[in-house]
Amino acid sequence: MTGSDATPSFRLAYVPGVMPDKWVRIWNERHPGVPLTLTQVPAGAAAERMLGGDADGGLVRTPVDRSVFSAIPLYTEQTVVVVPKDHLVTAVDEVASEDLADDIVLHPLDDVLAWESLPGRPALERPATTADAVELVAAGIGVLVVPLSLARLHHRKDLTHRPLKDAPESSVALAWPEDAKTDQIEDFIGIVRGRTVNSTRGRQQPPARGESANADRGGARRKPAPGKAAAGKSAGAKRTGKSGRGAPKNDRRGKPRRRS
């Protein structure tokens, strides 16, 4: 915001493969007056984007520098190997690292997996991006190991993928600068954690239009307004005797007079 009278907004950066559509839809339903701006950034650029003030928060891949950012882990992805459809490993449902011993395993510069030792044989050069590596797999030059979401993002009809055992995994987190937590970040935390709109956790939400300010006071009874009967009693109710016929007390009926 540029001033106290500016319209509030929420700027969220996200890395390739992360699909925030569901959370964005819920945000728009709950905060129609606060626009959410999404910007996709390379995995290595998300931190700079947030620290530079260009994003209030980010959906990023771990690890996160916890000396600078606060973060909430969201989920961990399955790791898969991307291969041509006629590759030998397509005959099995799951692949082991040793099954790739004879393959060139491409290692792009933007790889998000923390490898201690890459399986297979190394390529002569590292591709610049995951997208470039996928093109090389399609050309029959090697195979590629990535999180499942990136395999889906770069899907091609001539390629397929299989789960890879014994491989590092990639986790996704919601992160924001530790010293710049906004109300919008607090609200978005509630959404990604699955809190309902009426949840008592997180930032207090204003009452909905037409909702009584006394709605949260345990259903305290209201006193009837002057001239009005209390609930459950009729304003014109008559006092009844034991017979319940509604006759007033001392109701004396006159006897007919005799004519002289």
PDB file of C-alpha atoms in Angstrom:
ATOM      1  CA  MET A   1       0.000   0.000   0.000  1.00  0.00           C
ATOM      2  CA  THR A   2       1.200   3.536  -0.698  1.00  0.00           C
ATOM      3  CA  GLY A   3      -0.768   5.223   2.049  1.00  0.00           C
ATOM      4  CA  SER A   4      -3.275   4.789   4.827  1.00  0.00           C
ATOM      5  CA  ASP A   5      -6.170   5.354   2.394  1.00  0.00           C
ATOM      6  CA  ALA A   6      -4.858   2.930  -0.240  1.00  0.00           C
ATOM      7  CA  THR A   7      -6.856  -0.184  -1.058  1.00  0.00           C
ATOM      8  CA  PRO A   8      -5.286  -3.204   0.685  1.00  0.00           C
ATOM      9  CA  SER A   9      -3.872  -5.929  -1.542  1.00  0.00           C
ATOM     10  CA  PHE A  10      -1.980  -9.183  -1.195  1.00  0.00           C
ATOM     11  CA  ARG A  11       1.002 -10.044  -3.431  1.00  0.00           C
ATOM     12  CA  LEU A  12       2.030 -13.668  -3.538  1.00  0.00           C
ATOM     13  CA  ALA A  13       4.997 -15.148  -5.400  1.00  0.00           C
ATOM     14  CA  TYR A  14       5.040 -18.845  -6.257  1.00  0.00           C
ATOM     15  CA  VAL A  15       7.563 -21.186  -7.831  1.00  0.00           C
ATOM     16  CA  PRO A  16       6.963 -23.402 -10.902  1.00  0.00           C
ATOM     17  CA  GLY A  17       4.998 -26.555 -10.211  1.00  0.00           C
ATOM     18  CA  VAL A  18       3.102 -25.130  -7.240  1.00  0.00           C
ATOM     19  CA  MET A  19      -0.612 -24.808  -7.997  1.00  0.00           C
ATOM     20  CA  PRO A  20      -2.251 -22.268  -5.643  1.00  0.00           C
ATOM     21  CA  ASP A  21      -5.607 -22.227  -7.492  1.00  0.00           C
ATOM     22  CA  LYS A  22      -7.689 -23.697  -4.645  1.00  0.00           C
ATOM     23  CA  TRP A  23      -6.283 -21.291  -2.064  1.00  0.00           C
ATOM     24  CA  VAL A  24      -6.727 -18.336  -4.408  1.00  0.00           C
ATOM     25  CA  ARG A  25     -10.380 -19.278  -4.985  1.00  0.00           C
ATOM     26  CA  ILE A  26     -11.024 -19.411  -1.219  1.00  0.00           C
ATOM     27  CA  TRP A  27      -9.227 -16.080  -0.770  1.00  0.00           C
ATOM     28  CA  ASN A  28     -11.425 -14.405  -3.392  1.00  0.00           C
ATOM     29  CA  GLU A  29     -14.557 -15.782  -1.714  1.00  0.00           C
ATOM     30  CA  ARG A  30     -13.552 -14.557   1.751  1.00  0.00           C
ATOM     31  CA  HIS A  31     -11.828 -11.299   0.809  1.00  0.00           C
ATOM     32  CA  PRO A  32     -13.535  -9.917  -2.298  1.00  0.00           C
ATOM     33  CA  GLY A  33     -12.304  -6.422  -1.468  1.00  0.00           C
ATOM     34  CA  VAL A  34      -8.637  -7.402  -1.211  1.00  0.00           C
ATOM     35  CA  PRO A  35      -7.186  -8.350  -4.613  1.00  0.00           C
ATOM     36  CA  LEU A  36      -4.601 -11.134  -4.659  1.00  0.00           C
ATOM     37  CA  THR A  37      -1.804 -10.725  -7.210  1.00  0.00           C
ATOM     38  CA  LEU A  38       0.048 -13.913  -8.212  1.00  0.00           C
ATOM     39  CA  THR A  39       3.531 -13.864  -9.760  1.00  0.00           C
ATOM     40  CA  GLN A  40       5.400 -16.990 -10.845  1.00  0.00           C
ATOM     41  CA  VAL A  41       9.139 -16.712 -10.238  1.00  0.00           C
ATOM     42  CA  PRO A  42      12.087 -19.093 -10.625  1.00  0.00           C
ATOM     43  CA  ALA A  43      12.710 -21.160  -7.499  1.00  0.00           C
ATOM     44  CA  GLY A  44      15.936 -19.287  -6.779  1.00  0.00           C
ATOM     45  CA  ALA A  45      14.348 -15.834  -7.126  1.00  0.00           C
ATOM     46  CA  ALA A  46      11.499 -16.129  -4.613  1.00  0.00           C
ATOM     47  CA  ALA A  47      13.557 -14.993  -1.615  1.00  0.00           C
ATOM     48  CA  GLU A  48      14.845 -11.915  -3.419  1.00  0.00           C
ATOM     49  CA  ARG A  49      11.318 -11.053  -4.497  1.00  0.00           C
ATOM     50  CA  MET A  50      10.035 -11.076  -0.918  1.00  0.00           C
ATOM     51  CA  LEU A  51      13.022  -9.284   0.615  1.00  0.00           C
ATOM     52  CA  GLY A  52      12.826  -6.596  -2.065  1.00  0.00           C
ATOM     53  CA  GLY A  53       9.228  -5.803  -1.108  1.00  0.00           C
ATOM     54  CA  ASP A  54       7.770  -7.051  -4.390  1.00  0.00           C
ATOM     55  CA  ALA A  55       5.793  -9.831  -2.651  1.00  0.00           C
ATOM     56  CA  ASP A  56       4.195 -10.112   0.775  1.00  0.00           C
ATOM     57  CA  GLY A  57       4.792 -13.857   0.847  1.00  0.00           C
ATOM     58  CA  GLY A  58       5.681 -16.819  -1.296  1.00  0.00           C
ATOM     59  CA  LEU A  59       4.854 -20.452  -1.972  1.00  0.00           C
ATOM     60  CA  VAL A  60       8.406 -21.746  -2.145  1.00  0.00           C
ATOM     61  CA  ARG A  61      10.428 -24.938  -2.035  1.00  0.00           C
ATOM     62  CA  THR A  62      12.412 -25.785   1.046  1.00  0.00           C
ATOM     63  CA  PRO A  63      14.901 -25.315   2.522  1.00  0.00           C
ATOM     64  CA  VAL A  64      14.056 -21.767   3.633  1.00  0.00           C
ATOM     65  CA  ASP A  65      16.557 -19.460   5.340  1.00  0.00           C
ATOM     66  CA  ARG A  66      14.955 -19.343   8.794  1.00  0.00           C
ATOM     67  CA  SER A  67      17.234 -16.517   9.937  1.00  0.00           C
ATOM     68  CA  VAL A  68      15.397 -14.225   7.519  1.00  0.00           C
ATOM     69  CA  PHE A  69      12.039 -15.888   6.789  1.00  0.00           C
ATOM     70  CA  SER A  70       9.228 -17.434   8.751  1.00  0.00           C
ATOM     71  CA  ALA A  71       7.740 -20.491   7.038  1.00  0.00           C
ATOM     72  CA  ILE A  72       4.954 -23.031   7.368  1.00  0.00           C
ATOM     73  CA  PRO A  73       5.514 -26.438   5.703  1.00  0.00           C
ATOM     74  CA  LEU A  74       2.573 -27.396   3.469  1.00  0.00           C
ATOM     75  CA  TYR A  75       3.293 -30.720   1.759  1.00  0.00           C
ATOM     76  CA  THR A  76       6.038 -32.987   0.389  1.00  0.00           C
ATOM     77  CA  GLU A  77       6.029 -34.140  -3.222  1.00  0.00           C
ATOM     78  CA  GLN A  78       6.753 -37.504  -4.710  1.00  0.00           C
ATOM     79  CA  THR A  79       9.939 -37.713  -6.800  1.00  0.00           C
ATOM     80  CA  VAL A  80       9.688 -39.226 -10.288  1.00  0.00           C
ATOM     81  CA  VAL A  81      11.957 -39.988 -13.222  1.00  0.00           C
ATOM     82  CA  VAL A  82      10.895 -38.606 -16.611  1.00  0.00           C
ATOM     83  CA  VAL A  83      11.677 -40.951 -19.518  1.00  0.00           C
ATOM     84  CA  PRO A  84      10.623 -41.549 -23.146  1.00  0.00           C
ATOM     85  CA  LYS A  85       7.554 -43.759 -23.468  1.00  0.00           C
ATOM     86  CA  ASP A  86       9.617 -46.599 -24.949  1.00  0.00           C
ATOM     87  CA  HIS A  87      12.148 -46.660 -22.098  1.00  0.00           C
ATOM     88  CA  LEU A  88      12.718 -49.970 -20.301  1.00  0.00           C
ATOM     89  CA  VAL A  89      11.621 -48.636 -16.897  1.00  0.00           C
ATOM     90  CA  THR A  90       8.084 -48.055 -18.168  1.00  0.00           C
ATOM     91  CA  ALA A  91       7.552 -51.808 -17.700  1.00  0.00           C
ATOM     92  CA  VAL A  92       7.521 -51.358 -13.900  1.00  0.00           C
ATOM     93  CA  ASP A  93       5.360 -49.300 -11.536  1.00  0.00           C
ATOM     94  CA  GLU A  94       8.293 -47.986  -9.463  1.00  0.00           C
ATOM     95  CA  VAL A  95      11.943 -47.418 -10.269  1.00  0.00           C
ATOM     96  CA  ALA A  96      15.014 -47.856  -8.057  1.00  0.00           C
ATOM     97  CA  SER A  97      18.113 -45.678  -8.403  1.00  0.00           C
ATOM     98  CA  GLU A  98      20.192 -48.652  -9.556  1.00  0.00           C
ATOM     99  CA  ASP A  99      17.777 -49.144 -12.476  1.00  0.00           C
ATOM    100  CA  LEU A 100      19.194 -45.921 -13.935  1.00  0.00           C
ATOM    101  CA  ALA A 101      22.837 -46.999 -13.706  1.00  0.00           C
ATOM    102  CA  ASP A 102      23.266 -47.105 -17.499  1.00  0.00           C
ATOM    103  CA  ASP A 103      21.323 -43.905 -18.206  1.00  0.00           C
ATOM    104  CA  ILE A 104      22.585 -40.345 -18.486  1.00  0.00           C
ATOM    105  CA  VAL A 105      20.737 -38.521 -15.704  1.00  0.00           C
ATOM    106  CA  LEU A 106      20.380 -34.843 -16.561  1.00  0.00           C
ATOM    107  CA  HIS A 107      20.999 -32.326 -13.768  1.00  0.00           C
ATOM    108  CA  PRO A 108      19.622 -28.865 -14.680  1.00  0.00           C
ATOM    109  CA  LEU A 109      21.007 -25.759 -12.997  1.00  0.00           C
ATOM    110  CA  ASP A 110      17.590 -24.953 -11.508  1.00  0.00           C
ATOM    111  CA  ASP A 111      17.230 -28.422  -9.940  1.00  0.00           C
ATOM    112  CA  VAL A 112      15.239 -28.296  -6.678  1.00  0.00           C
ATOM    113  CA  LEU A 113      16.347 -31.684  -5.279  1.00  0.00           C
ATOM    114  CA  ALA A 114      19.180 -31.811  -2.762  1.00  0.00           C
ATOM    115  CA  TRP A 115      21.264 -34.626  -4.190  1.00  0.00           C
ATOM    116  CA  GLU A 116      24.174 -36.145  -2.293  1.00  0.00           C
ATOM    117  CA  SER A 117      24.952 -38.434  -5.204  1.00  0.00           C
ATOM    118  CA  LEU A 118      23.088 -38.297  -8.506  1.00  0.00           C
ATOM    119  CA  PRO A 119      22.216 -41.752  -9.900  1.00  0.00           C
ATOM    120  CA  GLY A 120      23.236 -42.906 -13.361  1.00  0.00           C
ATOM    121  CA  ARG A 121      25.922 -41.318 -15.539  1.00  0.00           C
ATOM    122  CA  PRO A 122      26.473 -37.534 -15.616  1.00  0.00           C
ATOM    123  CA  ALA A 123      25.908 -35.508 -18.784  1.00  0.00           C
ATOM    124  CA  LEU A 124      28.779 -33.555 -20.322  1.00  0.00           C
ATOM    125  CA  GLU A 125      26.983 -30.295 -19.526  1.00  0.00           C
ATOM    126  CA  ARG A 126      24.196 -29.299 -17.179  1.00  0.00           C
ATOM    127  CA  PRO A 127      21.058 -27.936 -18.892  1.00  0.00           C
ATOM    128  CA  ALA A 128      20.207 -24.364 -17.903  1.00  0.00           C
ATOM    129  CA  THR A 129      16.609 -25.113 -16.920  1.00  0.00           C
ATOM    130  CA  THR A 130      14.265 -27.996 -16.218  1.00  0.00           C
ATOM    131  CA  ALA A 131      12.396 -27.127 -19.421  1.00  0.00           C
ATOM    132  CA  ASP A 132      15.637 -27.521 -21.394  1.00  0.00           C
ATOM    133  CA  ALA A 133      16.287 -30.883 -19.718  1.00  0.00           C
ATOM    134  CA  VAL A 134      12.815 -32.118 -20.697  1.00  0.00           C
ATOM    135  CA  GLU A 135      13.611 -31.301 -24.342  1.00  0.00           C
ATOM    136  CA  LEU A 136      16.796 -33.373 -24.070  1.00  0.00           C
ATOM    137  CA  VAL A 137      14.848 -36.312 -22.622  1.00  0.00           C
ATOM    138  CA  ALA A 138      12.464 -36.105 -25.582  1.00  0.00           C
ATOM    139  CA  ALA A 139      15.513 -36.165 -27.890  1.00  0.00           C
ATOM    140  CA  GLY A 140      16.686 -39.411 -26.282  1.00  0.00           C
ATOM    141  CA  ILE A 141      19.791 -37.895 -24.685  1.00  0.00           C
ATOM    142  CA  GLY A 142      19.031 -38.839 -21.084  1.00  0.00           C
ATOM    143  CA  VAL A 143      16.457 -39.031 -18.285  1.00  0.00           C
ATOM    144  CA  LEU A 144      15.426 -36.473 -15.694  1.00  0.00           C
ATOM    145  CA  VAL A 145      14.531 -36.746 -12.007  1.00  0.00           C
ATOM    146  CA  VAL A 146      12.111 -34.073 -10.687  1.00  0.00           C
ATOM    147  CA  PRO A 147       9.228 -33.563  -8.244  1.00  0.00           C
ATOM    148  CA  LEU A 148       5.929 -34.870  -9.611  1.00  0.00           C
ATOM    149  CA  SER A 149       4.452 -31.395 -10.081  1.00  0.00           C
ATOM    150  CA  LEU A 150       7.302 -30.401 -12.424  1.00  0.00           C
ATOM    151  CA  ALA A 151       6.843 -33.576 -14.446  1.00  0.00           C
ATOM    152  CA  ARG A 152       3.178 -32.633 -14.882  1.00  0.00           C
ATOM    153  CA  LEU A 153       4.025 -29.002 -15.636  1.00  0.00           C
ATOM    154  CA  HIS A 154       6.338 -30.039 -18.487  1.00  0.00           C
ATOM    155  CA  HIS A 155       4.176 -32.921 -19.718  1.00  0.00           C
ATOM    156  CA  ARG A 156       4.686 -34.116 -23.284  1.00  0.00           C
ATOM    157  CA  LYS A 157       2.805 -36.815 -25.176  1.00  0.00           C
ATOM    158  CA  ASP A 158       6.040 -38.638 -26.013  1.00  0.00           C
ATOM    159  CA  LEU A 159       7.235 -38.759 -22.394  1.00  0.00           C
ATOM    160  CA  THR A 160       6.038 -40.443 -19.219  1.00  0.00           C
ATOM    161  CA  HIS A 161       7.234 -40.768 -15.626  1.00  0.00           C
ATOM    162  CA  ARG A 162       7.580 -43.338 -12.861  1.00  0.00           C
ATOM    163  CA  PRO A 163       8.051 -42.929  -9.080  1.00  0.00           C
ATOM    164  CA  LEU A 164      11.732 -43.141  -8.055  1.00  0.00           C
ATOM    165  CA  LYS A 165      12.681 -44.796  -4.767  1.00  0.00           C
ATOM    166  CA  ASP A 166      15.615 -43.693  -2.610  1.00  0.00           C
ATOM    167  CA  ALA A 167      15.638 -40.185  -4.065  1.00  0.00           C
ATOM    168  CA  PRO A 168      15.518 -36.843  -2.240  1.00  0.00           C
ATOM    169  CA  GLU A 169      12.090 -35.213  -1.997  1.00  0.00           C
ATOM    170  CA  SER A 170      10.985 -31.624  -2.391  1.00  0.00           C
ATOM    171  CA  SER A 171       8.721 -29.903   0.125  1.00  0.00           C
ATOM    172  CA  VAL A 172       6.643 -26.766  -0.390  1.00  0.00           C
ATOM    173  CA  ALA A 173       6.158 -24.072   2.258  1.00  0.00           C
ATOM    174  CA  LEU A 174       4.437 -20.723   2.712  1.00  0.00           C
ATOM    175  CA  ALA A 175       7.130 -18.196   3.613  1.00  0.00           C
ATOM    176  CA  TRP A 176       7.284 -14.476   4.403  1.00  0.00           C
ATOM    177  CA  PRO A 177       9.940 -12.050   5.723  1.00  0.00           C
ATOM    178  CA  GLU A 178      10.204 -12.557   9.468  1.00  0.00           C
ATOM    179  CA  ASP A 179       9.951  -8.836  10.272  1.00  0.00           C
ATOM    180  CA  ALA A 180       7.162  -8.074   7.780  1.00  0.00           C
ATOM    181  CA  LYS A 181       4.185 -10.241   8.668  1.00  0.00           C
ATOM    182  CA  THR A 182       0.998  -8.576   7.401  1.00  0.00           C
ATOM    183  CA  ASP A 183      -2.687  -9.086   8.154  1.00  0.00           C
ATOM    184  CA  GLN A 184      -3.035 -10.570   4.683  1.00  0.00           C
ATOM    185  CA  ILE A 185      -0.361 -13.193   5.440  1.00  0.00           C
ATOM    186  CA  GLU A 186      -2.201 -14.074   8.667  1.00  0.00           C
ATOM    187  CA  ASP A 187      -5.423 -14.557   6.715  1.00  0.00           C
ATOM    188  CA  PHE A 188      -3.695 -16.666   4.058  1.00  0.00           C
ATOM    189  CA  ILE A 189      -2.136 -18.867   6.755  1.00  0.00           C
ATOM    190  CA  GLY A 190      -5.656 -19.669   7.928  1.00  0.00           C
ATOM    191  CA  ILE A 191      -6.648 -20.645   4.391  1.00  0.00           C
ATOM    192  CA  VAL A 192      -3.703 -22.972   3.689  1.00  0.00           C
ATOM    193  CA  ARG A 193      -4.195 -24.591   7.094  1.00  0.00           C
ATOM    194  CA  GLY A 194      -7.815 -25.309   6.293  1.00  0.00           C
ATOM    195  CA  ARG A 195      -9.426 -23.058   8.877  1.00  0.00           C
ATOM    196  CA  THR A 196     -13.031 -22.157   8.287  1.00  0.00           C
ATOM    197  CA  VAL A 197     -14.171 -18.574   7.968  1.00  0.00           C
ATOM    198  CA  ASN A 198     -15.629 -18.770  11.510  1.00  0.00           C
ATOM    199  CA  SER A 199     -12.482 -20.197  13.092  1.00  0.00           C
ATOM    200  CA  THR A 200     -11.467 -18.482  16.334  1.00  0.00           C
ATOM    201  CA  ARG A 201      -7.772 -18.940  15.498  1.00  0.00           C
ATOM    202  CA  GLY A 202      -5.834 -16.342  13.580  1.00  0.00           C
ATOM    203  CA  ARG A 203      -6.858 -12.736  12.979  1.00  0.00           C
ATOM    204  CA  GLN A 204     -10.334 -11.716  14.154  1.00  0.00           C
ATOM    205  CA  GLN A 205     -12.702 -11.288  11.232  1.00  0.00           C
ATOM    206  CA  PRO A 206     -15.365  -8.537  11.243  1.00  0.00           C
ATOM    207  CA  PRO A 207     -18.976  -9.722  11.682  1.00  0.00           C
ATOM    208  CA  ALA A 208     -20.910 -10.361   8.498  1.00  0.00           C
ATOM    209  CA  ARG A 209     -23.409  -7.747   7.359  1.00  0.00           C
ATOM    210  CA  GLY A 210     -26.592  -7.895   9.431  1.00  0.00           C
ATOM    211  CA  GLU A 211     -24.973 -10.065  12.109  1.00  0.00           C
ATOM    212  CA  SER A 212     -25.710  -8.927  15.651  1.00  0.00           C
ATOM    213  CA  ALA A 213     -22.832  -7.737  17.812  1.00  0.00           C
ATOM    214  CA  ASN A 214     -24.255  -9.947  20.561  1.00  0.00           C
ATOM    215  CA  ALA A 215     -24.073 -13.087  18.438  1.00  0.00           C
ATOM    216  CA  ASP A 216     -20.909 -14.279  20.213  1.00  0.00           C
ATOM    217  CA  ARG A 217     -22.160 -13.732  23.775  1.00  0.00           C
ATOM    218  CA  GLY A 218     -23.452 -17.227  24.322  1.00  0.00           C
ATOM    219  CA  GLY A 219     -26.983 -16.450  23.156  1.00  0.00           C
ATOM    220  CA  ALA A 220     -27.761 -13.987  25.975  1.00  0.00           C
ATOM    221  CA  ARG A 221     -31.454 -13.218  26.228  1.00  0.00           C
ATOM    222  CA  ARG A 222     -32.712  -9.782  25.396  1.00  0.00           C
ATOM    223  CA  LYS A 223     -35.177  -7.949  27.587  1.00  0.00           C
ATOM    224  CA  PRO A 224     -38.497  -7.330  25.845  1.00  0.00           C
ATOM    225  CA  ALA A 225     -39.089  -3.812  24.646  1.00  0.00           C
ATOM    226  CA  PRO A 226     -41.651  -1.724  26.577  1.00  0.00           C
ATOM    227  CA  GLY A 227     -45.181  -2.647  25.631  1.00  0.00           C
ATOM    228  CA  LYS A 228     -44.163  -6.043  24.267  1.00  0.00           C
ATOM    229  CA  ALA A 229     -44.665  -9.392  25.914  1.00  0.00           C
ATOM    230  CA  ALA A 230     -41.778 -11.696  26.707  1.00  0.00           C
ATOM    231  CA  ALA A 231     -41.151 -14.600  24.346  1.00  0.00           C
ATOM    232  CA  GLY A 232     -43.598 -17.475  24.846  1.00  0.00           C
ATOM    233  CA  LYS A 233     -46.319 -15.308  26.447  1.00  0.00           C
ATOM    234  CA  SER A 234     -49.234 -13.723  24.682  1.00  0.00           C
ATOM    235  CA  ALA A 235     -49.795 -10.039  25.382  1.00  0.00           C
ATOM    236  CA  GLY A 236     -53.531 -10.661  25.774  1.00  0.00           C
ATOM    237  CA  ALA A 237     -53.291 -13.800  27.911  1.00  0.00           C
ATOM    238  CA  LYS A 238     -55.998 -14.176  30.627  1.00  0.00           C
ATOM    239  CA  ARG A 239     -55.488 -15.532  34.080  1.00  0.00           C
ATOM    240  CA  THR A 240     -57.059 -18.948  34.337  1.00  0.00           C
ATOM    241  CA  GLY A 241     -58.514 -20.837  37.273  1.00  0.00           C
ATOM    242  CA  LYS A 242     -57.929 -24.455  38.128  1.00  0.00           C
ATOM    243  CA  SER A 243     -60.433 -25.469  35.521  1.00  0.00           C
ATOM    244  CA  GLY A 244     -58.364 -23.801  32.863  1.00  0.00           C
ATOM    245  CA  ARG A 245     -61.526 -22.357  31.247  1.00  0.00           C
ATOM    246  CA  GLY A 246     -60.290 -18.834  31.408  1.00  0.00           C
ATOM    247  CA  ALA A 247     -63.109 -17.563  33.632  1.00  0.00           C
ATOM    248  CA  PRO A 248     -62.122 -14.628  35.846  1.00  0.00           C
ATOM    249  CA  LYS A 249     -62.434 -14.963  39.624  1.00  0.00           C
ATOM    250  CA  ASN A 250     -65.679 -13.854  41.361  1.00  0.00           C
ATOM    251  CA  ASP A 251     -67.585 -14.167  38.136  1.00  0.00           C
ATOM    252  CA  ARG A 252     -71.174 -13.995  39.430  1.00  0.00           C
ATOM    253  CA  ARG A 253     -73.937 -14.770  37.027  1.00  0.00           C
ATOM    254  CA  GLY A 254     -77.230 -12.927  37.675  1.00  0.00           C
ATOM    255  CA  LYS A 255     -80.509 -14.801  38.255  1.00  0.00           C
ATOM    256  CA  PRO A 256     -83.522 -13.930  36.120  1.00  0.00           C
ATOM    257  CA  ARG A 257     -86.038 -11.685  37.892  1.00  0.00           C
ATOM    258  CA  ARG A 258     -89.570 -12.810  38.478  1.00  0.00           C
ATOM    259  CA  ARG A 259     -92.271 -10.706  36.969  1.00  0.00           C
ATOM    260  CA  SER A 260     -94.861  -9.437  39.408  1.00  0.00           C
TER     261      SER A 260
END
